[in-house]
Tab-separated table of C-alpha atoms in Angstrom:
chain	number	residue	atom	x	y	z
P	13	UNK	CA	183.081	11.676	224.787
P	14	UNK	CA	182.634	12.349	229.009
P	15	UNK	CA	184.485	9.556	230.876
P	16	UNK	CA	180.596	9.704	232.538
P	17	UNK	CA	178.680	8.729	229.362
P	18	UNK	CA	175.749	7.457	229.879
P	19	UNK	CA	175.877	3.152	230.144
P	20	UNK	CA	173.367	3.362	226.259
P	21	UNK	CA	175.965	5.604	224.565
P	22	UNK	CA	179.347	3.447	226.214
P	23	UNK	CA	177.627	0.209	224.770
P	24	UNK	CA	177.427	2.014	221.285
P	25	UNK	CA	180.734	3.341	220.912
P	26	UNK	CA	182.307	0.013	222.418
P	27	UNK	CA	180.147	-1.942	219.665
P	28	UNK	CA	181.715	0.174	216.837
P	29	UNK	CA	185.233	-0.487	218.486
P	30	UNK	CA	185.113	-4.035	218.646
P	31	UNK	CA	183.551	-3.958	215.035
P	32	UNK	CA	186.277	-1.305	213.972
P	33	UNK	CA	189.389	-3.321	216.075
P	34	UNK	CA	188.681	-6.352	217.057
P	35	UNK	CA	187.106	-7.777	213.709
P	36	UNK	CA	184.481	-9.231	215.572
P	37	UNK	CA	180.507	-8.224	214.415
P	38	UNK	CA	179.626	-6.428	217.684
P	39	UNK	CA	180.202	-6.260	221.315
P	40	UNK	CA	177.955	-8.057	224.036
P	41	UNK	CA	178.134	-8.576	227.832
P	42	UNK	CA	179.086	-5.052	228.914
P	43	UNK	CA	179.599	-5.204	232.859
P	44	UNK	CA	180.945	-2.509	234.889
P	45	UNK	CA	184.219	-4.000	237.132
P	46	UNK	CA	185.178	-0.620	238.225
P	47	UNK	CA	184.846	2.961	238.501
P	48	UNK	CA	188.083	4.063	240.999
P	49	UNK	CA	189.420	7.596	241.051
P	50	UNK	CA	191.874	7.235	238.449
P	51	UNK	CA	190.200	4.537	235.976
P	52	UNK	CA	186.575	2.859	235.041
P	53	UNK	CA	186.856	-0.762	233.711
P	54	UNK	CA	184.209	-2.483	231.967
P	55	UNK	CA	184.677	-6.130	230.539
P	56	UNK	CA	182.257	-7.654	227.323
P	57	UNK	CA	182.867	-9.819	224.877
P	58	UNK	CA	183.315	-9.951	221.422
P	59	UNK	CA	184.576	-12.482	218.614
P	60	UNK	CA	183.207	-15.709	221.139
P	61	UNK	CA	186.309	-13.622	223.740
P	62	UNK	CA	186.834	-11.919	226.536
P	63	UNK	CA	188.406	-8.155	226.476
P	64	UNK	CA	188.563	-5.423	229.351
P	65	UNK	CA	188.064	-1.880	228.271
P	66	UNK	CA	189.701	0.852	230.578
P	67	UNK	CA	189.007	4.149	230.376
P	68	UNK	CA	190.780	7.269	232.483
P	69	UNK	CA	188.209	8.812	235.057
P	70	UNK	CA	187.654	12.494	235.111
P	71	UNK	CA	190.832	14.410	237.073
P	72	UNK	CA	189.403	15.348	240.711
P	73	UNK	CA	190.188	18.545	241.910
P	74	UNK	CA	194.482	19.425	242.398
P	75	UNK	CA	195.494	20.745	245.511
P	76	UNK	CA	195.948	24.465	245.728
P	77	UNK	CA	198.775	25.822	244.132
P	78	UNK	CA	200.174	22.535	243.249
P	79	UNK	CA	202.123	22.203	240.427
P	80	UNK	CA	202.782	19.161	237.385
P	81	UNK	CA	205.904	18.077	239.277
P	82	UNK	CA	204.214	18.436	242.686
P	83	UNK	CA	203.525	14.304	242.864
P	84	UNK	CA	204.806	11.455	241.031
P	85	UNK	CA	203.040	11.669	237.861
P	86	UNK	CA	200.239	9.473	236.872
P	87	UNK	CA	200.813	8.203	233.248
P	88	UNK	CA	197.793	8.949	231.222
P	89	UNK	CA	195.896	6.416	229.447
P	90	UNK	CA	197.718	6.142	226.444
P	91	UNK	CA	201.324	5.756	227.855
P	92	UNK	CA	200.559	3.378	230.379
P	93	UNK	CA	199.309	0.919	227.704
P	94	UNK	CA	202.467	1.794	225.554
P	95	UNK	CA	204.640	0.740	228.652
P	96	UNK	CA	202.654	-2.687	229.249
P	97	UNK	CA	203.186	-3.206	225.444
P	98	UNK	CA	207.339	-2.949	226.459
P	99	UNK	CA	206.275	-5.376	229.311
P	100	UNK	CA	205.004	-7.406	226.944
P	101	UNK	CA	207.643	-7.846	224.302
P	102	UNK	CA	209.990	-8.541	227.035
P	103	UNK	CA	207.860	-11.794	228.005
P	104	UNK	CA	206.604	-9.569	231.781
P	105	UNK	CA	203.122	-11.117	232.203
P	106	UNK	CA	200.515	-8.561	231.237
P	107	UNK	CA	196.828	-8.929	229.791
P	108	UNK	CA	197.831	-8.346	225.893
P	109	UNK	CA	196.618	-4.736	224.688
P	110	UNK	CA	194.964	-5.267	221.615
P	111	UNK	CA	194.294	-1.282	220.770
P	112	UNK	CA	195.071	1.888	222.343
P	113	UNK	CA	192.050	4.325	222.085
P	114	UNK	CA	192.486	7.277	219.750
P	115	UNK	CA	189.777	9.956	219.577
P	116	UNK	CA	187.798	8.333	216.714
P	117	UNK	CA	186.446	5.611	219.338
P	118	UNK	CA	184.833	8.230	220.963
P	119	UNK	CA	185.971	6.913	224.812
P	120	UNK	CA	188.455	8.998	225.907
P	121	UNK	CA	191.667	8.254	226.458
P	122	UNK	CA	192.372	4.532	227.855
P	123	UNK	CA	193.045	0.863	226.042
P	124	UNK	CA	191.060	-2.842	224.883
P	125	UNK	CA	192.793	-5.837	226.299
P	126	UNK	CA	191.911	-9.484	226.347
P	127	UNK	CA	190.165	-10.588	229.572
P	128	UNK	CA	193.231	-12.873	231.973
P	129	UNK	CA	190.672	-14.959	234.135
P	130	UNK	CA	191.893	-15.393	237.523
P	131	UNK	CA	191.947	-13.694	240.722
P	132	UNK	CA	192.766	-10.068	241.826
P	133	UNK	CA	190.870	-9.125	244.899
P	134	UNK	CA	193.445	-9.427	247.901
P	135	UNK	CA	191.116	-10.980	250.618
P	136	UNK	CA	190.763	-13.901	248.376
P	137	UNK	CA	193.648	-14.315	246.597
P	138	UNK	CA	195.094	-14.799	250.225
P	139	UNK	CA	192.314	-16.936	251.877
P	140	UNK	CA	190.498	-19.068	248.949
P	141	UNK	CA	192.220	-22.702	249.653
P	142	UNK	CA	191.776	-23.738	245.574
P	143	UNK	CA	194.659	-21.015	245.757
P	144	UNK	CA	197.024	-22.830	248.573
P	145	UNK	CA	199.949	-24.016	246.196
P	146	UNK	CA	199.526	-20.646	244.331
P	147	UNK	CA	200.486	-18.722	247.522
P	148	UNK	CA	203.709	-21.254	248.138
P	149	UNK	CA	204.944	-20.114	244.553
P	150	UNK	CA	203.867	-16.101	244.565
P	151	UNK	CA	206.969	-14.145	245.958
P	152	UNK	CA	209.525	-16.599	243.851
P	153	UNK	CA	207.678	-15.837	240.895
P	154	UNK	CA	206.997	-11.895	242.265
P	155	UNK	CA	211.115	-11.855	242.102
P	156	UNK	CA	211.367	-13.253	238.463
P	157	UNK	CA	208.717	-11.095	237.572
P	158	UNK	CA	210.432	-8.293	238.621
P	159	UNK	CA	213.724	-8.840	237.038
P	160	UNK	CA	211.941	-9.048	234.006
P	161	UNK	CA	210.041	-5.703	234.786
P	162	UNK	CA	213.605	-3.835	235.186
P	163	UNK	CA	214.995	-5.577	232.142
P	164	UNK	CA	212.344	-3.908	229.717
P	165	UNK	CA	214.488	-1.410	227.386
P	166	UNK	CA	213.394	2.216	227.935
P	167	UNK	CA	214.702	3.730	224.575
P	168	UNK	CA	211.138	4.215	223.155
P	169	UNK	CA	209.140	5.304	226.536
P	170	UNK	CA	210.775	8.603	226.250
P	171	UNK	CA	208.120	10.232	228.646
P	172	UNK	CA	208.608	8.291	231.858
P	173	UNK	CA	209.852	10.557	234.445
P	174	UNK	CA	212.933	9.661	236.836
P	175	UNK	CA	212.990	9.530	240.472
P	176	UNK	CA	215.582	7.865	242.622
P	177	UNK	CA	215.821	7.874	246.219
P	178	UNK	CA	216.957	11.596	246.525
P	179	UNK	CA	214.602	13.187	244.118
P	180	UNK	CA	211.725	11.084	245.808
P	181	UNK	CA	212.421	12.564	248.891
P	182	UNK	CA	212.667	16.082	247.546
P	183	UNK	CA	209.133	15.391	246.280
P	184	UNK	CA	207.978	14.176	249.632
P	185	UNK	CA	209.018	17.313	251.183
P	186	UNK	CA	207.507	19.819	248.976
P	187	UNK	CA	204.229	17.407	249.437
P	188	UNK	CA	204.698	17.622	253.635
P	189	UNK	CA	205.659	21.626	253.442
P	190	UNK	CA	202.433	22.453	251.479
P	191	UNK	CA	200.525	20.157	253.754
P	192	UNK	CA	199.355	23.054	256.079
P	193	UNK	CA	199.142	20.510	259.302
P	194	UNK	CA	201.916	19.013	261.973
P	195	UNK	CA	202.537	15.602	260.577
P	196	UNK	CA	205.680	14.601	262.620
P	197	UNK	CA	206.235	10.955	262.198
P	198	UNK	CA	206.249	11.879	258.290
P	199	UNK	CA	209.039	14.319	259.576
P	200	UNK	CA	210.957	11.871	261.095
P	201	UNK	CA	210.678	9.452	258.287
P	202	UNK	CA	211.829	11.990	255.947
P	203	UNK	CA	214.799	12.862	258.567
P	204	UNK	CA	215.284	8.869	258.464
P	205	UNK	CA	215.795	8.090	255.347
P	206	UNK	CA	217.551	11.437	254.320
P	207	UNK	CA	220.359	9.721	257.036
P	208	UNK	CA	220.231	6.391	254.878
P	209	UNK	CA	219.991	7.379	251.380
P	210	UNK	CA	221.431	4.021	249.331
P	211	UNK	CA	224.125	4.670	246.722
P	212	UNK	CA	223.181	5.536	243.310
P	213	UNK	CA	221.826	3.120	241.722
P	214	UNK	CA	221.213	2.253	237.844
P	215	UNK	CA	218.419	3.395	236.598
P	216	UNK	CA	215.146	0.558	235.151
P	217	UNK	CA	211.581	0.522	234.092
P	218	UNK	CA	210.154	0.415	238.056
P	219	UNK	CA	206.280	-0.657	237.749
P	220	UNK	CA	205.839	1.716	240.656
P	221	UNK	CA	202.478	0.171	242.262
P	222	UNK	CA	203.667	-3.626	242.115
P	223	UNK	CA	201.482	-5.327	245.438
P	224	UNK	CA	199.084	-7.853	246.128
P	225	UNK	CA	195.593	-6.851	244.315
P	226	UNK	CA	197.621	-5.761	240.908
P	227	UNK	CA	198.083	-8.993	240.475
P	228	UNK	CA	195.995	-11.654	238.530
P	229	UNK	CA	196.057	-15.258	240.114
P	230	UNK	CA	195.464	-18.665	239.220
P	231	UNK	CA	196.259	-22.126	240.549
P	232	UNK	CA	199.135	-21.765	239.014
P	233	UNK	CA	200.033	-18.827	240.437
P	234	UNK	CA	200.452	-14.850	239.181
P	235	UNK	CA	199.087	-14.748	235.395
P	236	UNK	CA	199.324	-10.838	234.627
P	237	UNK	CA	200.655	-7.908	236.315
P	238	UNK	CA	197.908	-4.868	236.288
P	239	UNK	CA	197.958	-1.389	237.291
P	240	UNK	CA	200.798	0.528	235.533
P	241	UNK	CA	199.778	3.932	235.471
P	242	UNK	CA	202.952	4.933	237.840
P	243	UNK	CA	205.582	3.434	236.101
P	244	UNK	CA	208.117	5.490	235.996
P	245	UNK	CA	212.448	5.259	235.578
P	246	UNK	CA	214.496	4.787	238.895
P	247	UNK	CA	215.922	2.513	241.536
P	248	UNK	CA	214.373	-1.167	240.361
P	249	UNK	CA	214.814	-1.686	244.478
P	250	UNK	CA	211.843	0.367	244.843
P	251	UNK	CA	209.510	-2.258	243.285
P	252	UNK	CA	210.534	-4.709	246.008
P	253	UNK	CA	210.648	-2.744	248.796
P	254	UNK	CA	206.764	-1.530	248.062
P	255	UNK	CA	205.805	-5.179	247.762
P	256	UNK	CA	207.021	-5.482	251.527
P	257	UNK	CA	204.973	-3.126	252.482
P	258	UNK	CA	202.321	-3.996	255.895
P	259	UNK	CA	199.610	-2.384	254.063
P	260	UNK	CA	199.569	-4.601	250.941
P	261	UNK	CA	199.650	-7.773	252.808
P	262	UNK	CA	195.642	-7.350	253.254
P	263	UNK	CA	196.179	-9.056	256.994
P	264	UNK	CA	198.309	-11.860	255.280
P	265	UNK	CA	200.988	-13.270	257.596
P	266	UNK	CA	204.158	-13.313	255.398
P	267	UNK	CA	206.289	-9.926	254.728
P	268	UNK	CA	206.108	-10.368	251.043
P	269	UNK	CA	202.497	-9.283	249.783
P	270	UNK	CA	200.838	-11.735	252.538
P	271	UNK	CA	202.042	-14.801	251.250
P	272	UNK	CA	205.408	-15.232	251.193
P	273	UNK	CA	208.913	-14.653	252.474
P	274	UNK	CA	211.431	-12.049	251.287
P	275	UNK	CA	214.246	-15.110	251.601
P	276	UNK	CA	211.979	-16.620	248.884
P	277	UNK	CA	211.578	-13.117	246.823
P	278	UNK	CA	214.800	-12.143	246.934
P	279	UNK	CA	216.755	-15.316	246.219
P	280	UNK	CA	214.611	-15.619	243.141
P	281	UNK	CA	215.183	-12.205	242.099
P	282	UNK	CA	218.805	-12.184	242.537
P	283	UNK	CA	218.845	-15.453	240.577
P	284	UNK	CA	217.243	-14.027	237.270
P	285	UNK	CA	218.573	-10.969	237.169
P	286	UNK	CA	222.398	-11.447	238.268
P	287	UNK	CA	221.686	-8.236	241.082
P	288	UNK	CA	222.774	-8.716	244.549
P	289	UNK	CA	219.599	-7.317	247.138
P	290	UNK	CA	220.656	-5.746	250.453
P	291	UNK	CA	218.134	-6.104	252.546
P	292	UNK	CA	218.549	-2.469	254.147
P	293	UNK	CA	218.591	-1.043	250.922
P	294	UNK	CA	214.970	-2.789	250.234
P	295	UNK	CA	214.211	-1.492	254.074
P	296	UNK	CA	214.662	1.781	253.108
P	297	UNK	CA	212.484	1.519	250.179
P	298	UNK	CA	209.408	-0.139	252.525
P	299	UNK	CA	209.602	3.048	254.529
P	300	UNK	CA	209.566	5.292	251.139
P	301	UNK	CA	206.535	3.468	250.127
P	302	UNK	CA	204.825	4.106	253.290
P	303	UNK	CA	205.721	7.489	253.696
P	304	UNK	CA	204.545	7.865	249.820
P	305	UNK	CA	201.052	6.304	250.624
P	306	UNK	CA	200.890	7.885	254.119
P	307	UNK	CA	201.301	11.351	251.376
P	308	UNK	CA	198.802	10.044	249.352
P	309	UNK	CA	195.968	9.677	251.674
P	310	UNK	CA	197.008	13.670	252.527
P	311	UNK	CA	196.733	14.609	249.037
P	312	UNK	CA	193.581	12.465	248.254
P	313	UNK	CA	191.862	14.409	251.308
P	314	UNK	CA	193.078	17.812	250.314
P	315	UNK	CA	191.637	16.842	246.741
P	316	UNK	CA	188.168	16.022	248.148
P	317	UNK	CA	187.921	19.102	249.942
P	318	UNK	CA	187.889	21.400	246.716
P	319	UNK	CA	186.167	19.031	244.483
P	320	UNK	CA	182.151	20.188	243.485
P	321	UNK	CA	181.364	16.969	243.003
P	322	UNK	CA	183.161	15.482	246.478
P	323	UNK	CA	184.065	11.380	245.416
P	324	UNK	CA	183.760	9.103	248.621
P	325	UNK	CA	186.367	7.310	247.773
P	326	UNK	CA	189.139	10.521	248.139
P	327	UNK	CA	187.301	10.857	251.395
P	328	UNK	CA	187.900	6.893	252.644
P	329	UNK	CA	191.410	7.153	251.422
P	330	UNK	CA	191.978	10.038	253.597
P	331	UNK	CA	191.107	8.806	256.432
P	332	UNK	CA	193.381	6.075	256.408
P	333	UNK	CA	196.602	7.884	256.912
P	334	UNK	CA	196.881	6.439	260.355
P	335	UNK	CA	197.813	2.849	258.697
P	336	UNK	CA	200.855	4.170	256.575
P	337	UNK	CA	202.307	6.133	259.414
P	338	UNK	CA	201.940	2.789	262.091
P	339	UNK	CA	203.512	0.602	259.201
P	340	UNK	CA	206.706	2.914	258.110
P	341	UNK	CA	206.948	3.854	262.362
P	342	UNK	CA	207.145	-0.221	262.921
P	343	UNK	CA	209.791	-0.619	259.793
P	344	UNK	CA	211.735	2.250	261.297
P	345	UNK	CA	211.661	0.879	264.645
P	346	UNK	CA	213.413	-3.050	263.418
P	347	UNK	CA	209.580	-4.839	263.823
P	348	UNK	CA	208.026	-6.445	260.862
């Protein structure tokens, strides 16, 4: 079935599933959350409960003459559920997947999980007061959270691809070379952090996209990670370094995310996981991220120019390259 079924023939085949799965007697409620680039989401109920559906969205266009290890890979909708199953079993907080899609439910590729109430949207997570004391707690429990994250074995997640710092570099470069346009402070952040590659480091489960708006939040604080579609092996340094980043902190005044310090993230993280963070080595990871979503905008406008049916949202993304390159030209320069 099309990823862009008609909303009749979704509420069908999601009624059979949640008779078929869920051992509930039908499904009711269907609202549409989302419809991004990469994934729809729908929640409904079923059973007197709450579940989330996600489905994969229909691949834009690929850039011209780009190849399958032209970009960090995207898991599809199958593995990434497999990996927040890992998550799970190693007590990360993720919404619990209660059943992978196979081709029998008729909805692509893609995964049912209960509903976490809370929330995800970054302007209020950082700005509703009912959330105050969450805020005070979030980059503490971002640190645990992430020890936990690069503790997940890997044995049986076979398909995750590696990158460490060198071979996400490499990538970058191929990305800037078939770029066709002058880009230099992407130059000179590739020139930068080619001069301060970190040592080798061993290599975890990295969630790969781990910010402010993947997260679900209570009063309590962060209930469930989301978003793991990039997870992928390497340097488990990454994850906090990305967090850092200017762009995820949604015009929040801490360094970590908007809300908190990175004394507070990584005291917390070095706590629970026994591993000692230099804070140049996370540094260097901040201006990686940047540089990766500075890449991404690039690739996302490339991809709407050669798409027949052109998706706004490549085009907004685009256009917002300008943000990346100020952030990662700020980290380079010593300012926060």
């Amino acid at each position: 079935m099309s990823p862009t079924m008609d909303a009749q023939a979704l509420l069908k085949c999601v009624d059979a599933l949640a008779r078929r799965r869920l051992g509930a007697e039908g499904a009711s409620d269907l609202q549409t959350l989302t419809a991004g680039a990469n994934k729809g989401t729908w929640a409904f109920r079923a059973a007197g409960r709450g579940f989330i559906l996600q489905r994969q969205a229909a691949s834009g266009a690929p850039e011209p003459d780009a190849g399958p290890d032209d970009w960090v890979p995207h898991l599809d909708g199958t593995r990434e559920f497999q990996v927040m199953l890992a998550g799970e079993a190693a007590d990360v907080p993720v919404p619990r997947v209660r059943h992978i899609l196979v081709p029998d439910d008729g909805l692509g590729e893609g995964a049912v999980t209960e509903r976490v109430d809370g929330e995800s949207i970054p302007a209020r997570v950082l700005r509703q007061p009912e959330l105050a004391d969450a805020r005070k707690r979030m980059a503490a429990q971002c640190g645990r959270i992430l020890a936990a994250i690069h503790r997940v074995p890997t044995g049986e997640l076979a398909f995750l691809r590696h990158f460490d710092a060198e071979e996400t570099l490499a990538l970058f470069e191929r990305t800037l070379d078939r770029a066709g346009m002058a880009l230099p402070a992407l130059e000179l952040a590739l020139r930068w952090a080619r001069a301060r590659l970190p040592g080798r480091a061993v290599a975890t489960l990295v969630h790969g996209d781990f910010r402010t708006g993947n997260f679900i939040v209570g009063p309590e604080g962060i209930r469930a990670v989301l978003d793991w579609e990039i997870a992928h092996l390497g340097d488990p340094m990454e994850d906090l370094g990305y967090l850092c980043m200017r762009t995820w902190r949604f015009g929040g005044g801490q360094p970590v995310g908007g809300f908190g310090t990175r004394e507070d993230l990584f005291s917390a993280y070095e706590e629970a996981s026994s591993i000692a963070v230099d804070p140049e080595h996370v540094r260097f990871w901040e201006v990686v991220g940047a540089m990766r979503w500075a890449l991404g905008c690039v690739r996302r406008a490339h991809a709407w120019r050669h798409q027949q049916e052109r998706k706004l949202e490549f085009a907004a993304v685009g256009r917002r390259i300008e943000e990346p390159i100020y952030d990662l030209l700020n980290v380079i320069d010593g300012r926060d």
